[in-house]
Amino acid sequence: MAPVVPPTGPVFLTQLTPLSLLERSADVFGDKTAIVHGERRISYAEFAAECTRVARALQASGIRPGDRIAYLVPNLPEMLIAHFAVPLAGGVLVAINTRLSTEEVRYVLDHSGATVLVVDAALHPIVAPVAGELLSVREIVTVLDPAAPGDGIGSGFSYDELLARGSDEPLPWAVDDENATISINYTSGTTGTPKGVQYSHRGAYLNSFSELVHSKLSPDSVYLWTLPMFHCNGWCTPWAITGIGATHVCLREVRGDVIWALIDEHRVTHLNGAPTVVTTIMRAPGAHSLDRPLVITTAGAPPSPTTLKQMSRMGFTIVHVYGLTETYGPHTVNEYRREWDALDEDARAKLQARQGVGMIHTDLIRVVDADLHDVPRDGATLGEIVMRGNNVMTGYYRDEAATERAFAGGWFHSGDLALWHPDGYVEIRDRAKDIVISGGENISTVEVEQALMAHPEVVEAAVIGVPDEQWGERPKAFVILERGAEVDERALIEHVKTAIARYKAPREIEFVDALPKTSTGKIQKQVLRGLPS
């Protein structure tokens, strides 16, 4: 008798969703510590149980499938739980930037149509002035963090009261449609009204696996939350770290001394952040060389070769990635090649500063001209980076016109100008809006910044274009020096002229104590230009 062959076809396929990642870890690593925050310890079994209770509580509060649930909460356990509890309840997570103003928070809440807002008690004063004026929010839930209690619970009710509405009745860790929206992340709005970037369950799931591969995470990993969870859902690492069964160490705010204390106490193996966050870590009190591997995955701005060299000397393993909110965070990785081991330190760091190649889950990245033709891979011709694939957003929420513009020609347009090298690696030269055109010549502000950072007494640098009667524009630099540094403006300009073409050097350098930054560590060049943030 012939063996029975089960039927095959789409009906037997499982829809991809990050929810399944916690279901597995709760089953496989139930007794293992999943989350650490201060004295709190939450096992994977407890993690899953609280997600179920929050999801049931949200359902009891009247949310329906597709409803948007907003969180204005720092990197606390409640924010991690939200990444699973909200979609488990059938909702869409809207994680709000904790550094926004009252009016900016109002805009995000009104535009997203959020029906429930969960807010950290210490951040409640941001919401309080408009709490009774929001268009769609029916309930405000306040989280009290024992590590940083607010002045009072304020309006609404407490997180504990929300939990009391829930139950332990199981919910399926599954979705009917993997292309449904799991979260909406709002762009910074530095060049216009913030746009709501929609992520799908499928995209978030696949991006999570790519994070695991490229940052070399394992069940033994200990991940420190230096990256805001509101930023691209923490580059999808709330789902990735959970899926591999590693340990999350929560961090309310980025402070160098606290970071080093947690690194040493918990034997941290991984963290993520922008180059400015990396600089904070390296310059913090208590900074020291490592006696074990610690992987820093960095993105948000091109890191300078100088920074990469310093990190390597301290014992950090660097994973340099690049992406945007519209690409779920990282889209490319500087894939390290073993033949670079034979190079000297400077040459190796220069190669590592490039943005690299598409990550394992992406369609291959392209650099194109205005007609969407690939530019030559000659390391000299400038073009725009375009992408498409599973980890490119499904569109801007309630903004079809902006979505159509972003995907002109069938590819997502990054707005980043780059070179394409013969080995296939891309290297960003600037944002299209930041390039300085002086006397008809394009000057990359990134290139000038890296030349400044190569000086041993320079801590950070930012370069913008300013008007020039003769040349139209010229570069101007803002520089933070090491404490007690003796270098002056003339000497620093001459240093730059030895590193790059002389005409690219700034004619003016303003020494400052700090640079304006977003909550994710990006330098706000529009503020340096005298424009509102």
Short mmCIF file of N, CA, C and O in Angstrom, two decimals, residues 14-27 47-48 51-52 55 80-91 171-177 181-182 200-202 204-206 208-209 238-240 242-243:
data_model
loop_
_atom_site.label_atom_id
_atom_site.label_comp_id
_atom_site.label_asym_id
_atom_site.label_seq_id
_atom_site.Cartn_x
_atom_site.Cartn_y
_atom_site.Cartn_z
N THR A 14 2.11 28.69 8.06
CA THR A 14 1.96 29.49 9.27
C THR A 14 2.24 30.95 8.93
O THR A 14 3.24 31.26 8.30
N GLN A 15 1.37 31.84 9.37
CA GLN A 15 1.58 33.26 9.17
C GLN A 15 2.73 33.72 10.09
O GLN A 15 2.77 33.39 11.27
N LEU A 16 3.66 34.48 9.54
CA LEU A 16 4.83 34.92 10.31
C LEU A 16 4.46 36.06 11.24
O LEU A 16 3.83 37.03 10.81
N THR A 17 4.86 35.96 12.50
CA THR A 17 4.62 37.01 13.47
C THR A 17 5.63 36.90 14.61
O THR A 17 5.97 35.78 15.03
N PRO A 18 6.11 38.03 15.15
CA PRO A 18 7.00 37.97 16.31
C PRO A 18 6.35 37.37 17.55
O PRO A 18 7.06 36.97 18.48
N LEU A 19 5.02 37.30 17.59
CA LEU A 19 4.35 36.70 18.75
C LEU A 19 4.83 35.28 19.00
O LEU A 19 4.99 34.85 20.15
N SER A 20 5.09 34.55 17.93
CA SER A 20 5.50 33.16 18.08
C SER A 20 6.86 33.04 18.76
O SER A 20 7.19 32.00 19.33
N LEU A 21 7.65 34.11 18.72
CA LEU A 21 8.99 34.07 19.33
C LEU A 21 8.91 33.99 20.85
O LEU A 21 9.67 33.27 21.49
N LEU A 22 7.97 34.72 21.45
CA LEU A 22 7.80 34.64 22.90
C LEU A 22 7.13 33.33 23.29
O LEU A 22 7.46 32.74 24.33
N GLU A 23 6.22 32.84 22.47
CA GLU A 23 5.58 31.56 22.77
C GLU A 23 6.64 30.47 22.90
O GLU A 23 6.63 29.68 23.85
N ARG A 24 7.60 30.45 21.96
CA ARG A 24 8.65 29.44 22.02
C ARG A 24 9.55 29.62 23.23
O ARG A 24 9.86 28.66 23.94
N SER A 25 9.99 30.87 23.48
CA SER A 25 10.93 31.09 24.59
C SER A 25 10.29 30.79 25.93
O SER A 25 10.97 30.30 26.85
N ALA A 26 9.00 31.07 26.09
CA ALA A 26 8.32 30.74 27.34
C ALA A 26 8.27 29.23 27.55
O ALA A 26 8.32 28.74 28.68
N ASP A 27 8.20 28.48 26.44
CA ASP A 27 8.15 27.03 26.52
C ASP A 27 9.55 26.44 26.76
O ASP A 27 9.75 25.56 27.59
N PHE A 47 7.04 36.55 31.82
CA PHE A 47 6.97 37.49 30.70
C PHE A 47 5.74 37.18 29.85
O PHE A 47 4.90 38.05 29.57
N ALA A 48 5.62 35.93 29.44
CA ALA A 48 4.49 35.53 28.60
C ALA A 48 3.16 35.67 29.34
O ALA A 48 2.16 36.12 28.76
N CYS A 51 2.17 39.33 29.47
CA CYS A 51 1.71 39.76 28.15
C CYS A 51 0.26 39.33 27.93
O CYS A 51 -0.56 40.10 27.41
N THR A 52 -0.06 38.10 28.32
CA THR A 52 -1.43 37.60 28.19
C THR A 52 -2.38 38.43 29.04
O THR A 52 -3.47 38.82 28.58
N ALA A 55 -2.84 41.85 27.46
CA ALA A 55 -3.67 41.72 26.26
C ALA A 55 -5.14 41.54 26.62
O ALA A 55 -6.03 42.18 26.03
N LEU A 80 8.77 46.61 27.01
CA LEU A 80 9.05 45.32 26.37
C LEU A 80 7.78 44.48 26.26
O LEU A 80 7.50 43.89 25.22
N ILE A 81 7.04 44.44 27.35
CA ILE A 81 5.80 43.65 27.38
C ILE A 81 4.83 44.15 26.33
O ILE A 81 4.15 43.36 25.66
N ALA A 82 4.78 45.46 26.12
CA ALA A 82 3.87 46.04 25.13
C ALA A 82 4.12 45.51 23.73
O ALA A 82 3.18 45.38 22.93
N HIS A 83 5.38 45.20 23.41
CA HIS A 83 5.70 44.74 22.06
C HIS A 83 5.04 43.40 21.73
O HIS A 83 4.91 43.04 20.54
N PHE A 84 4.66 42.68 22.75
CA PHE A 84 3.95 41.41 22.54
C PHE A 84 2.48 41.52 22.95
O PHE A 84 1.61 40.99 22.27
N ALA A 85 2.20 42.20 24.05
CA ALA A 85 0.84 42.26 24.56
C ALA A 85 -0.11 42.98 23.62
O ALA A 85 -1.24 42.55 23.41
N VAL A 86 0.34 44.09 23.04
CA VAL A 86 -0.55 44.87 22.17
C VAL A 86 -0.95 44.07 20.93
O VAL A 86 -2.14 43.93 20.63
N PRO A 87 0.01 43.51 20.17
CA PRO A 87 -0.41 42.69 19.03
C PRO A 87 -1.14 41.41 19.44
O PRO A 87 -1.99 40.91 18.70
N LEU A 88 -0.83 40.86 20.63
CA LEU A 88 -1.53 39.68 21.11
C LEU A 88 -3.02 39.99 21.30
O LEU A 88 -3.88 39.13 21.08
N ALA A 89 -3.30 41.23 21.68
CA ALA A 89 -4.69 41.66 21.87
C ALA A 89 -5.35 42.02 20.54
O ALA A 89 -6.56 42.33 20.52
N GLY A 90 -4.57 42.02 19.46
CA GLY A 90 -5.11 42.39 18.16
C GLY A 90 -4.87 43.85 17.81
O GLY A 90 -5.32 44.32 16.77
N GLY A 91 -4.15 44.57 18.69
CA GLY A 91 -3.92 45.99 18.48
C GLY A 91 -2.65 46.28 17.70
O GLY A 91 -1.88 45.39 17.34
N LEU A 171 -4.42 33.27 24.95
CA LEU A 171 -4.71 33.78 23.62
C LEU A 171 -3.75 33.13 22.63
O LEU A 171 -2.62 32.78 23.00
N PRO A 172 -4.14 32.94 21.40
CA PRO A 172 -3.22 32.32 20.43
C PRO A 172 -2.08 33.26 20.06
O PRO A 172 -2.31 34.44 19.77
N TRP A 173 -0.85 32.75 20.10
CA TRP A 173 0.31 33.54 19.72
C TRP A 173 0.45 33.49 18.20
O TRP A 173 1.45 33.03 17.64
N ALA A 174 -0.57 33.97 17.53
CA ALA A 174 -0.64 33.84 16.07
C ALA A 174 -1.50 34.96 15.51
O ALA A 174 -2.23 35.63 16.24
N VAL A 175 -1.40 35.17 14.21
CA VAL A 175 -2.23 36.16 13.52
C VAL A 175 -2.82 35.52 12.27
O VAL A 175 -2.28 34.53 11.75
N ASP A 176 -3.91 36.08 11.80
CA ASP A 176 -4.55 35.57 10.59
C ASP A 176 -3.87 36.10 9.32
O ASP A 176 -3.94 35.47 8.28
N ASP A 177 -3.22 37.25 9.44
CA ASP A 177 -2.63 37.88 8.26
C ASP A 177 -1.27 38.45 8.63
O ASP A 177 -1.17 39.44 9.36
N THR A 181 -0.68 45.21 10.10
CA THR A 181 0.23 46.14 10.78
C THR A 181 0.41 45.73 12.24
O THR A 181 -0.56 45.52 12.97
N ILE A 182 1.68 45.65 12.67
CA ILE A 182 1.99 45.34 14.07
C ILE A 182 2.33 46.61 14.84
O ILE A 182 2.08 46.68 16.05
N SER A 200 4.78 45.55 9.27
CA SER A 200 3.93 44.37 9.25
C SER A 200 4.48 43.30 10.19
O SER A 200 5.67 43.32 10.56
N HIS A 201 3.64 42.34 10.56
CA HIS A 201 4.09 41.21 11.37
C HIS A 201 5.20 40.45 10.63
O HIS A 201 6.21 40.06 11.24
N ARG A 202 5.03 40.27 9.33
CA ARG A 202 6.01 39.54 8.54
C ARG A 202 7.37 40.25 8.54
O ARG A 202 8.41 39.64 8.79
N ALA A 204 8.56 42.50 10.65
CA ALA A 204 9.17 42.52 11.98
C ALA A 204 9.77 41.16 12.32
O ALA A 204 10.85 41.08 12.93
N TYR A 205 9.10 40.09 11.96
CA TYR A 205 9.58 38.74 12.22
C TYR A 205 10.90 38.49 11.49
O TYR A 205 11.90 38.06 12.08
N LEU A 206 10.93 38.81 10.20
CA LEU A 206 12.13 38.54 9.41
C LEU A 206 13.28 39.44 9.83
O LEU A 206 14.44 39.01 9.89
N SER A 208 13.83 40.55 12.77
CA SER A 208 14.33 40.03 14.05
C SER A 208 15.39 38.96 13.83
O SER A 208 16.43 38.94 14.51
N PHE A 209 15.15 38.07 12.89
CA PHE A 209 16.13 37.01 12.61
C PHE A 209 17.43 37.59 12.06
O PHE A 209 18.52 37.11 12.38
N PRO A 238 13.48 44.06 20.53
CA PRO A 238 12.63 43.47 21.58
C PRO A 238 12.15 42.07 21.19
O PRO A 238 12.09 41.16 22.01
N TRP A 239 11.84 41.91 19.90
CA TRP A 239 11.38 40.61 19.41
C TRP A 239 12.57 39.66 19.23
O TRP A 239 12.46 38.47 19.56
N ALA A 240 13.68 40.17 18.70
CA ALA A 240 14.84 39.31 18.43
C ALA A 240 15.44 38.73 19.71
O ALA A 240 15.66 37.50 19.80
N THR A 242 14.14 38.38 22.59
CA THR A 242 13.16 37.46 23.19
C THR A 242 13.15 36.13 22.46
O THR A 242 13.13 35.06 23.08
N GLY A 243 13.19 36.18 21.14
CA GLY A 243 13.11 34.96 20.35
C GLY A 243 14.26 34.01 20.58
O GLY A 243 14.08 32.79 20.57
#
